[in-house]
């Protein structure tokens, strides 16, 4: 059964800058620890990726999968779902919601729902989800703020 988790982080950059980093999938291995490769396999007419193939190695979790992406017109929401079950996942649905903050930065809310193909005890699963989401948001923040430093 899939569980949904949500976390948010403040990033000292504009929503457009955050969206640009999120949408630059092929560069994920440069800043995402577990990501070994990311390849855009299909694009929409506007150039945004519609399908991206990922290979991850997070120690106990090694997987290869393809996600289908959809975007809000203003790129304030980027969402995805697993195209087909993988070795480790039955389903994966997620989203980034990017909202401007009063200080010129923004808040990014990350929601993830995964149904694993392998069994995992509830308490270990929740701890793993929290660690994965914490790392993903902190690495995103680090990447965005290093590319777009504020004066």
Short mmCIF file of C-alpha atoms in Angstrom, two decimals, residues 32-94:
data_model
loop_
_atom_site.label_atom_id
_atom_site.label_comp_id
_atom_site.label_asym_id
_atom_site.label_seq_id
_atom_site.Cartn_x
_atom_site.Cartn_y
_atom_site.Cartn_z
CA UNK A 32 21.75 14.38 -6.07
CA UNK A 33 23.80 11.86 -4.11
CA UNK A 34 21.87 8.68 -4.99
CA UNK A 35 21.28 9.57 -8.65
CA UNK A 36 23.61 7.68 -10.97
CA UNK A 37 22.03 8.78 -14.26
CA UNK A 38 19.05 10.66 -15.67
CA UNK A 39 18.08 10.65 -19.33
CA UNK A 40 15.24 12.53 -21.00
CA UNK A 41 13.55 9.96 -23.24
CA UNK A 42 10.62 12.10 -24.44
CA UNK A 43 9.88 15.82 -24.59
CA UNK A 44 6.79 17.94 -25.06
CA UNK A 45 6.68 20.40 -27.98
CA UNK A 46 7.71 23.23 -25.61
CA UNK A 47 10.96 21.42 -24.76
CA UNK A 48 10.05 20.29 -21.25
CA UNK A 49 10.73 16.64 -20.49
CA UNK A 50 7.68 14.40 -20.59
CA UNK A 51 9.49 11.15 -19.69
CA UNK A 52 12.77 10.74 -17.82
CA UNK A 53 14.62 7.50 -17.12
CA UNK A 54 16.50 7.38 -13.80
CA UNK A 55 19.07 5.02 -12.29
CA UNK A 56 19.53 5.37 -8.53
CA UNK A 57 21.80 3.70 -6.01
CA UNK A 58 21.01 4.64 -2.44
CA UNK A 59 22.76 1.70 -0.82
CA UNK A 60 19.86 -0.54 0.13
CA UNK A 61 17.72 0.90 -2.67
CA UNK A 62 19.01 0.33 -6.22
CA UNK A 63 16.52 0.89 -9.01
CA UNK A 64 15.96 1.91 -12.62
CA UNK A 65 12.65 3.53 -13.58
CA UNK A 66 10.92 6.03 -15.88
CA UNK A 67 8.73 8.90 -14.71
CA UNK A 68 6.09 10.80 -16.71
CA UNK A 69 6.07 14.56 -15.94
CA UNK A 70 3.36 17.21 -16.16
CA UNK A 71 3.73 20.92 -15.49
CA UNK A 72 1.48 23.79 -14.45
CA UNK A 73 1.42 26.48 -17.12
CA UNK A 74 3.47 28.82 -14.89
CA UNK A 75 5.70 25.92 -13.68
CA UNK A 76 4.55 26.47 -10.08
CA UNK A 77 3.71 22.77 -9.90
CA UNK A 78 5.73 19.91 -11.35
CA UNK A 79 4.23 16.46 -10.90
CA UNK A 80 5.11 12.96 -11.97
CA UNK A 81 4.11 9.31 -11.90
CA UNK A 82 5.85 6.02 -12.55
CA UNK A 83 5.32 4.88 -16.14
CA UNK A 84 5.61 1.14 -15.34
CA UNK A 85 6.50 -0.88 -12.24
CA UNK A 86 10.23 -1.25 -11.61
CA UNK A 87 12.29 -3.74 -9.65
CA UNK A 88 11.71 -1.81 -6.39
CA UNK A 89 8.50 0.19 -6.99
CA UNK A 90 4.93 -0.70 -7.91
CA UNK A 91 3.90 2.96 -8.13
CA UNK A 92 5.36 6.41 -7.55
CA UNK A 93 3.47 9.68 -7.66
CA UNK A 94 4.96 12.98 -6.60
#
